[in-house]
Tab-separated table of C-alpha atoms in Angstrom:
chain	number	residue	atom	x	y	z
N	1	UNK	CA	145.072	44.220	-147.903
N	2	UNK	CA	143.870	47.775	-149.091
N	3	UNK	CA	143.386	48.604	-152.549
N	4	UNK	CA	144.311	51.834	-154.182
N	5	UNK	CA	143.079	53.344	-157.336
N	6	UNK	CA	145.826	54.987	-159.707
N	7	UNK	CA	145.265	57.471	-162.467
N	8	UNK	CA	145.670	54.776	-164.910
N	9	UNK	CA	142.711	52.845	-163.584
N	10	UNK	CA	145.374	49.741	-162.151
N	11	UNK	CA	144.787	48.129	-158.881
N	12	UNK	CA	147.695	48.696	-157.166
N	13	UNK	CA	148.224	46.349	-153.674
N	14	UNK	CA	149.334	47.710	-150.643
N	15	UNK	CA	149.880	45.817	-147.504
N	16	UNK	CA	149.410	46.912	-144.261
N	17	UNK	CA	153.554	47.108	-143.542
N	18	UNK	CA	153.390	50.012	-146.615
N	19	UNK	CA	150.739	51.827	-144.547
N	20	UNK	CA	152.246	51.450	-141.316
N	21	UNK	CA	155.479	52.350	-143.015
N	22	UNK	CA	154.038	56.287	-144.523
N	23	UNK	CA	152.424	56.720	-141.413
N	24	UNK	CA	155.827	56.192	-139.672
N	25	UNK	CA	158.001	58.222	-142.397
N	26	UNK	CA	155.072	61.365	-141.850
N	27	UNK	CA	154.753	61.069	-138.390
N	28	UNK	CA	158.975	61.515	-138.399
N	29	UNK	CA	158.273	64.493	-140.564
N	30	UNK	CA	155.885	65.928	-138.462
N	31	UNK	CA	158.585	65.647	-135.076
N	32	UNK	CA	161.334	66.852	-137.458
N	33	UNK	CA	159.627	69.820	-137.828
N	34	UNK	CA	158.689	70.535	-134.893
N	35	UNK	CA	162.212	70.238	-133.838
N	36	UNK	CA	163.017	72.919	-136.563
N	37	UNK	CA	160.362	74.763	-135.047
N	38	UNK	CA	162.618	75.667	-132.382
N	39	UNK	CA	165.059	77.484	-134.510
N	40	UNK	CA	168.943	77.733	-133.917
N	41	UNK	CA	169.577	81.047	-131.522
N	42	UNK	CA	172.803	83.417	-132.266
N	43	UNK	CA	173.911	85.400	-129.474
N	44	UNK	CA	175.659	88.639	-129.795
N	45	UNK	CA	177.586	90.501	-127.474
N	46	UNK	CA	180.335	92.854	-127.219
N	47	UNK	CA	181.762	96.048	-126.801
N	48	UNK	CA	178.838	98.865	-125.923
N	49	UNK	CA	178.165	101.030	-129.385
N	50	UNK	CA	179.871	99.102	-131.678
N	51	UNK	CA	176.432	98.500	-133.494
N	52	UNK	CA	175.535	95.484	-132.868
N	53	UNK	CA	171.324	96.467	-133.004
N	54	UNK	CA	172.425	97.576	-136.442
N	55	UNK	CA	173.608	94.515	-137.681
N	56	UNK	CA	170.086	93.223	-136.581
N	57	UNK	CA	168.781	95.723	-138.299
N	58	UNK	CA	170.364	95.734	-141.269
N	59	UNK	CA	169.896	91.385	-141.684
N	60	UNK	CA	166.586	91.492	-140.792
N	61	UNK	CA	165.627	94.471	-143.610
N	62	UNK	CA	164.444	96.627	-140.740
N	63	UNK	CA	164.740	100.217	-142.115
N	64	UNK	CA	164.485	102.036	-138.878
N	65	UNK	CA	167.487	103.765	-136.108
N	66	UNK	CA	168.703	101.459	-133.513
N	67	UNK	CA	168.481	102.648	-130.254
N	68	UNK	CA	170.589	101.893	-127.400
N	69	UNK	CA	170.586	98.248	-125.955
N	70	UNK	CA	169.466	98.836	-122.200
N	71	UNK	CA	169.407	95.324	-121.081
N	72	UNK	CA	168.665	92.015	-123.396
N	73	UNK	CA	167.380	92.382	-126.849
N	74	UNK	CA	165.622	89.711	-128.706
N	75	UNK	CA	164.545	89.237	-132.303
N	76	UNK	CA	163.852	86.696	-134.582
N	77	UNK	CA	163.720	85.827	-138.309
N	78	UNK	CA	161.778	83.314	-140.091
N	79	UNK	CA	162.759	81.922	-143.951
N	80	UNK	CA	160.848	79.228	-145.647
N	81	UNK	CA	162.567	76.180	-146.595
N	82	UNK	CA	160.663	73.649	-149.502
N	83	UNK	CA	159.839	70.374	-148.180
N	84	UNK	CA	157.551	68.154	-148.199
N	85	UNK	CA	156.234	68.743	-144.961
N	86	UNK	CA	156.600	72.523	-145.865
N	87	UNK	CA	159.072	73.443	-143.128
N	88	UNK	CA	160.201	77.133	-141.520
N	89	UNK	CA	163.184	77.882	-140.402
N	90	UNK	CA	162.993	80.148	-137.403
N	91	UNK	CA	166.358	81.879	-135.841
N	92	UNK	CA	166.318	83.569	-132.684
N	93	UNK	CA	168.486	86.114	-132.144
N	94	UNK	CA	169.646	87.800	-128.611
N	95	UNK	CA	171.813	90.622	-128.442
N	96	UNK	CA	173.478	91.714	-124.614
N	97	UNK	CA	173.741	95.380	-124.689
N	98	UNK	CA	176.974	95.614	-123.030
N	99	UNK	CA	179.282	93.771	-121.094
N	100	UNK	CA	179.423	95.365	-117.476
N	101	UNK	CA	177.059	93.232	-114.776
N	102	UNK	CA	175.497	91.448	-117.758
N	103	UNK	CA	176.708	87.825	-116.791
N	104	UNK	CA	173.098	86.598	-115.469
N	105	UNK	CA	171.571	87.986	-118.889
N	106	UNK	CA	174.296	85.807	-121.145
N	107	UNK	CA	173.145	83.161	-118.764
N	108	UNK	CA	169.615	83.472	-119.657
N	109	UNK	CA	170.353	83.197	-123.631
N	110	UNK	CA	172.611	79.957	-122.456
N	111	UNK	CA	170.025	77.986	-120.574
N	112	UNK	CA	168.026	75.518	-121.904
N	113	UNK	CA	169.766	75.917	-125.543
N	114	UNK	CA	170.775	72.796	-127.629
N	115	UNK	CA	174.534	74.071	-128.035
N	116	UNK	CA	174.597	71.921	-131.832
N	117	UNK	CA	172.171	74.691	-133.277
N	118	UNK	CA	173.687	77.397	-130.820
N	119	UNK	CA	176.458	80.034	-131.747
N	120	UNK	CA	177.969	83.650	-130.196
N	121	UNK	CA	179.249	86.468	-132.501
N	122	UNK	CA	181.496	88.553	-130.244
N	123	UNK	CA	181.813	92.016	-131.411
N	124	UNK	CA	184.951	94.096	-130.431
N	125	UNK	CA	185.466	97.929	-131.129
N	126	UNK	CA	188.340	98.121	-133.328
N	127	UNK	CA	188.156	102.287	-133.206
N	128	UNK	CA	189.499	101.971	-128.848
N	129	UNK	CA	192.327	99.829	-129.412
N	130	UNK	CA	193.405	100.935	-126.019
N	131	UNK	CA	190.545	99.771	-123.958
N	132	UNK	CA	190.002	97.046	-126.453
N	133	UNK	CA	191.354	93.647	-124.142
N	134	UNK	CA	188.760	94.311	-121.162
N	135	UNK	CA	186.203	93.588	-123.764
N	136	UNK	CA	187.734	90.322	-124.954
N	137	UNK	CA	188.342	89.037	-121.353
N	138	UNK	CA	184.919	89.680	-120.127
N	139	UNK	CA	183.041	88.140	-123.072
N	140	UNK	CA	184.689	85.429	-123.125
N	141	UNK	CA	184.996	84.799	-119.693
N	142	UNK	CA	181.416	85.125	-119.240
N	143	UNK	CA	180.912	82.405	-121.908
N	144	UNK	CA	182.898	80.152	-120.340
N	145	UNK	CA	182.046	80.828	-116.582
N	146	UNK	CA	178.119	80.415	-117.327
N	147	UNK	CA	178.748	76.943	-119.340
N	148	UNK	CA	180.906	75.377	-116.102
N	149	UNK	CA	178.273	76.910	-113.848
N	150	UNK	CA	175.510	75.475	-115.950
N	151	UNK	CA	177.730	71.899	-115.845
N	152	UNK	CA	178.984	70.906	-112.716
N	153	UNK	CA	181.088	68.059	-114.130
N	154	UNK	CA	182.479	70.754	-117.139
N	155	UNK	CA	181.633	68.099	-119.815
N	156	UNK	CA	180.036	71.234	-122.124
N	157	UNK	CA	183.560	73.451	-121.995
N	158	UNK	CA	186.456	71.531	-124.284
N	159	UNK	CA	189.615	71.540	-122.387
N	160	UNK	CA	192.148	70.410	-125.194
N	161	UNK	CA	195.497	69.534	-124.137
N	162	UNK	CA	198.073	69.945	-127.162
N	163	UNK	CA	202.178	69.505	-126.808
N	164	UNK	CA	202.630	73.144	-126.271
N	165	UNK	CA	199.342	74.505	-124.378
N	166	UNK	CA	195.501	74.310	-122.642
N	167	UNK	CA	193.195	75.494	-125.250
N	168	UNK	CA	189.424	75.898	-123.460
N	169	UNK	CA	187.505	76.012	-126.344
N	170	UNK	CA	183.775	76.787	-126.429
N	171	UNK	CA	181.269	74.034	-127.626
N	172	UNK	CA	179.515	76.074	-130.111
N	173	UNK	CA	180.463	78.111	-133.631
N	174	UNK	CA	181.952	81.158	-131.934
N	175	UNK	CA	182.727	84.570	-134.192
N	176	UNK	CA	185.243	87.266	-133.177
N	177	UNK	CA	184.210	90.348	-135.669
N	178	UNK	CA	186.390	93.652	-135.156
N	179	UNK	CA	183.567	96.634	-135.188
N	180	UNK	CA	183.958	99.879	-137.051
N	181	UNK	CA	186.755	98.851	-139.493
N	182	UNK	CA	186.320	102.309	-141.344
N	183	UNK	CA	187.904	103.834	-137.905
N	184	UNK	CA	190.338	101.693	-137.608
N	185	UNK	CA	191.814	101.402	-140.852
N	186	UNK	CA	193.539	104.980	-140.453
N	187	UNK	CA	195.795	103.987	-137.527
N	188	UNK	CA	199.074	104.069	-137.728
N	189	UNK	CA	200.198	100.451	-139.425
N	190	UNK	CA	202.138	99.416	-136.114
N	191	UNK	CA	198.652	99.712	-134.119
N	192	UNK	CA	196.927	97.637	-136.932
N	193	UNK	CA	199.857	95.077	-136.478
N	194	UNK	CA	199.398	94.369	-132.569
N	195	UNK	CA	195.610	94.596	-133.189
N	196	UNK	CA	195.578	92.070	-135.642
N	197	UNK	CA	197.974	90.192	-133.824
N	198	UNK	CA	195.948	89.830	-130.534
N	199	UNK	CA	192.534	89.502	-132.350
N	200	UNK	CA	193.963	86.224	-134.498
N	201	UNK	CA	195.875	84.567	-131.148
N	202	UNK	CA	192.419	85.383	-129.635
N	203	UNK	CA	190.680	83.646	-132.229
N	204	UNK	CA	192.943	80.872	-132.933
N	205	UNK	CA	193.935	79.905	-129.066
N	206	UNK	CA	189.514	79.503	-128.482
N	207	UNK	CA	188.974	78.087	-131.696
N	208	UNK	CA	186.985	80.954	-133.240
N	209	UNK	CA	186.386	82.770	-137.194
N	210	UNK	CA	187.661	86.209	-137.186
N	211	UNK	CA	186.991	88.980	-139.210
N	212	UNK	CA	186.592	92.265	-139.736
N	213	UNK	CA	183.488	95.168	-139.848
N	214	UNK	CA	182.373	98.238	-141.015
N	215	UNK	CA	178.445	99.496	-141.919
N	216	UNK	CA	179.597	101.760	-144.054
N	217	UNK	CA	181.485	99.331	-146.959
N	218	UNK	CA	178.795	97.026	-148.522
N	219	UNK	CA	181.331	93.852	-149.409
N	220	UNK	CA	181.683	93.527	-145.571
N	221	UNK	CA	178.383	93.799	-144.598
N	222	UNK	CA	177.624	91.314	-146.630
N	223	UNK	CA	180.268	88.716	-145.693
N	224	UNK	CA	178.612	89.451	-142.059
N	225	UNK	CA	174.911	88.587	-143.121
N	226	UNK	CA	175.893	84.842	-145.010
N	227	UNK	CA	178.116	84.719	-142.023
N	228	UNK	CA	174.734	84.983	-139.858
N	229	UNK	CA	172.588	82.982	-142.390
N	230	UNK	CA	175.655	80.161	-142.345
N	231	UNK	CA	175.456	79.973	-138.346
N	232	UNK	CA	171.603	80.998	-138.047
N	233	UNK	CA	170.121	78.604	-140.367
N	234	UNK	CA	172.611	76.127	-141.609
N	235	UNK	CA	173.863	77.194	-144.996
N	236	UNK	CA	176.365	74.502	-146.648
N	237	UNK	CA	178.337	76.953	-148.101
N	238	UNK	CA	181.142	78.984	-146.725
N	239	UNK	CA	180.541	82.518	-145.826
N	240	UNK	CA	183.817	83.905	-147.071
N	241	UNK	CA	186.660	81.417	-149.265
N	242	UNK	CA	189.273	84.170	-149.122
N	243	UNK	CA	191.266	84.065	-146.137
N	244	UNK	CA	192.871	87.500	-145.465
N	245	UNK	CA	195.943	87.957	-142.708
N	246	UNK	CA	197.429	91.284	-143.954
N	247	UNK	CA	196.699	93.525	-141.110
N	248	UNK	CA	196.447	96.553	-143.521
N	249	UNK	CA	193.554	94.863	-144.851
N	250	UNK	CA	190.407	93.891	-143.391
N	251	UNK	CA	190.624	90.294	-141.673
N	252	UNK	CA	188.714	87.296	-142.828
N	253	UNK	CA	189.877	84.077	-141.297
N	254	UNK	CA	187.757	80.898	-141.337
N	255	UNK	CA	187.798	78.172	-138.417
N	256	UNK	CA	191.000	76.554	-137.723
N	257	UNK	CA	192.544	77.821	-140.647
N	258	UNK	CA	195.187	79.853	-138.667
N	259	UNK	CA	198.586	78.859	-136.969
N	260	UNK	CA	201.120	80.318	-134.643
N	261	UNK	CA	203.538	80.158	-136.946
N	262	UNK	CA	201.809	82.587	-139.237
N	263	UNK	CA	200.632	84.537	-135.952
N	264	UNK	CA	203.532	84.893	-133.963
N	265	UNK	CA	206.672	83.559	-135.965
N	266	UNK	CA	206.021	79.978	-134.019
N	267	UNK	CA	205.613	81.626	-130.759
N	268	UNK	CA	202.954	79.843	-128.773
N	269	UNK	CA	200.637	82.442	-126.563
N	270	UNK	CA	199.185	79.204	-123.943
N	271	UNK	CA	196.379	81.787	-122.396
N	272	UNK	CA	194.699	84.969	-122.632
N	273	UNK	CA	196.730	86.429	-119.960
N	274	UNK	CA	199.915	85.803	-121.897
N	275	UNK	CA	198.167	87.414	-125.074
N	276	UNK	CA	197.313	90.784	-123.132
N	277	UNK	CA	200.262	90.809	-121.925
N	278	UNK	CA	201.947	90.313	-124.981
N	279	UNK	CA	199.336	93.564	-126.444
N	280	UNK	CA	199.738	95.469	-123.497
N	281	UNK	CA	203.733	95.743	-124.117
N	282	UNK	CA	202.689	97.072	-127.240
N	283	UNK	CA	199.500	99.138	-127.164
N	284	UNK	CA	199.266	99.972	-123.540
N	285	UNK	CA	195.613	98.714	-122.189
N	286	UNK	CA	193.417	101.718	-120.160
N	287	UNK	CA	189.848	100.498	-119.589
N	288	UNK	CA	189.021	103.096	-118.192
N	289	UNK	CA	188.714	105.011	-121.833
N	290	UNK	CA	185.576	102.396	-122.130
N	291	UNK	CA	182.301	103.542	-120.772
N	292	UNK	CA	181.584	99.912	-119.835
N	293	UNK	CA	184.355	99.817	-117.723
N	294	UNK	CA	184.474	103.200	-115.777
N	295	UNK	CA	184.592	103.699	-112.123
N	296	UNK	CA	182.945	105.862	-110.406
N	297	UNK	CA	184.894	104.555	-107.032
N	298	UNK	CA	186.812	108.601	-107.051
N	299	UNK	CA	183.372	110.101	-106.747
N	300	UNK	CA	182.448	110.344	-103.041
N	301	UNK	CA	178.950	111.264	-104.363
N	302	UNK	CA	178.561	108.695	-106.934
N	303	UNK	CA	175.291	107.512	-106.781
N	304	UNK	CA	175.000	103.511	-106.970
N	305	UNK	CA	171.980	103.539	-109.119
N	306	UNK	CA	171.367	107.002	-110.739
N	307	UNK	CA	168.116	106.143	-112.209
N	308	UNK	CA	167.253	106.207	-108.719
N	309	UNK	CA	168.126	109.714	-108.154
N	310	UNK	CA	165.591	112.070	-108.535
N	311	UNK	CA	167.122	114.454	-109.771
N	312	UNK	CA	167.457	112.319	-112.970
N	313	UNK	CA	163.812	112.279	-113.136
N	314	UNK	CA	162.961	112.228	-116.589
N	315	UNK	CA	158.810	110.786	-117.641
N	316	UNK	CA	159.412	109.584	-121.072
N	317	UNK	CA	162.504	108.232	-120.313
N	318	UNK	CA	162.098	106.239	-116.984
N	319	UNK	CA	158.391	104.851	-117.639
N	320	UNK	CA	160.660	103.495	-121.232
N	321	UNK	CA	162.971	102.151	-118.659
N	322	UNK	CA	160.659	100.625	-116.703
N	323	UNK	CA	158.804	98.886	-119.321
N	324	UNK	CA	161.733	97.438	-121.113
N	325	UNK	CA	162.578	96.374	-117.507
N	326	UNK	CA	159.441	94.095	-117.332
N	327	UNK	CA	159.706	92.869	-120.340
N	328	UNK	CA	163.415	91.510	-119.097
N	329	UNK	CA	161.972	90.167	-116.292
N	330	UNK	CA	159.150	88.539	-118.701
N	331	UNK	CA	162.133	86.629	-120.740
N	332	UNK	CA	163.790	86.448	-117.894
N	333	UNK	CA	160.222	84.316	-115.974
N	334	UNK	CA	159.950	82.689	-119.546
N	335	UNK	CA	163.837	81.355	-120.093
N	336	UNK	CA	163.363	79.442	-116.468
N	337	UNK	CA	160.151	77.772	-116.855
N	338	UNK	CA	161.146	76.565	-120.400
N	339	UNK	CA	164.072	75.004	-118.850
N	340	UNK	CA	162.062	73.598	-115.956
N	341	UNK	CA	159.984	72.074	-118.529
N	342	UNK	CA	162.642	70.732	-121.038
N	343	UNK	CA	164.190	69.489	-117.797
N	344	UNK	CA	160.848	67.186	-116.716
N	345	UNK	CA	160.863	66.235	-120.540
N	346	UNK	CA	164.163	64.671	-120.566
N	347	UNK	CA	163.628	62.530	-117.228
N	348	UNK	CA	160.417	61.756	-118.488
């Protein structure tokens, strides 16, 4: 038996089951938080320029100019949470500069993650409606390419069979926000009708929130930071209660809160490929407008790497280059023996 002293001079008894029992409850504590340690991770990728870095920027109070996402960019924000064990929450945020070639570094961000405390905010340029599919196909093609290639047996990608069509739907919180609203809202209302159209079958067909973007009007980049605080560190409460379908307005539609039947009249749209071609008809599709998605195959000069090409040779610029290229190569080194390790840890 061990005795304890109180502050009102009582012996209290406890037996050694009470002790063993607070030295179970902290040790639990202390691997909770360890756990925590490890943060959720948000990924973001999209269309090239459609300020992505500034939406790090702006939620983690950075008051400087982004510049342009060569490769893979990665931040992270802490926040304290009260606890007894005095726990921080740590998020981890990567952002994919573009969407060209850049399969291998979404693949990086992917392995090794715990999907449950995992999410991807896909950000589309609502100002090149024209070019504006390419972008959709390729991020989320890369998403779900990299999660069958990183499961042989496909148990992380959903396939959901329903009465009227396939729906592959990605095992993690996945955000669709339409970039540069501000641009966009001066098109002409038929434009805003297909866009809106193909953004919410999109979203609704891969089980996604939608909404809509723009730096420049303060109501909306707020809805986007608790959107990022909801996903990043596990806020209770809903980013944004009012659910907005009007496409003269500015989008806000919360998971699985959308139907065909308010989409398309009823009209089921069973893949992708039927939804661009359903937008194409309307707003004909030319990728080439995007810089992500020009050729250069017309050139018979076109050089395959021009940072190569001396005649490009620029000091300031290329020894930049060069270091931001090690320090992929660093995450890159990093990413793989983490997952080496986390992979001996759960067959130990």
């Amino acid at each position: 038996m061990f005795n304890t002293i109180t502050d009102d001079s009582h012996v209290k008894s406890e037996t050694i089951q009470d002790v063993a029992f607070k030295l179970v409850e902290k040790q639990f504590g202390q691997l909770q938080q360890q756990r925590e340690s490890k943060g959720r991770s948000i990924l973001l990728l999209g269309s090239r320029g459609v300020g992505k870095s500034t939406i790090i920027n702006k939620f983690l109070d950075r008051d400087e100019n982004p510049r342009p996402t060569l490769a893979l960019q990665f931040s992270y924000g802490r926040r304290s949470r009260s606890s007894e064990y005095g726990q921080k929450q740590v998020l981890n945020i990567w952002e994919v500069g573009s969407l060209r070639n850049t399969e291998q570094l979404v693949e990086v961000t992917l392995k090794g993650q715990n999907l449950s405390t995992f999410a991807v905010i896909i950000m589309i340029d609502l100002s090149q409606p024209h070019c504006m599919f390419a972008d959709i196909e390729k991020a989320y093609g890369h998403l779900r390419d990299i999660l069958s290639k990183l499961s042989a047996n496909s148990e992380k990608l959903i396939t959901k069979k329903t009465t009227a069509t396939t729906v592959e739907k990605i095992p993690f919180p996945v955000v669709i926000v339409g970039g540069k609203y501000d641009l966009y809202m001066n098109f002409e209302p038929e434009i805003k009708k297909q866009v809106c159209r193909c953004l919410r079958s999109t979203a609704h067909l891969i089980g996604a929130a939608l909404f809509f973007y723009s730096s420049t009007t303060q109501k909306l980049v707020k809805t986007l930071r608790d959107t990022i605080i909801y996903l990043g560190f596990g806020s209770t409460s809903r980013p944004f209660r009012l659910q907005t379908t009007d496409y003269n307005d500015a989008l806000s539609i919360w998971f699985g809160t959308d139907s065909w039947e308010d989409i398309n009249r009823g009209e089921v749209l069973e893949n992708l490929q039927q939804i661009n071609e359903n937008f194409s008809s309307k707003v004909p599709q030319h990728p080439s407008l995007n810089d992500d998605s020009m050729s250069s195959a017309n050139s018979e000069h076109a050089i395959v790497n021009p940072s190569k090409d001396p005649g490009f040779y620029e000091s300031v610029i290329d020894e930049m280059r060069a270091q931001k290229d090690e320090e992929l190569q660093q995450i890159v080194r990093d990413t793989k023996l983490r997952h080496k390790f986390e992979t001996l840890s759960d067959h130990a």
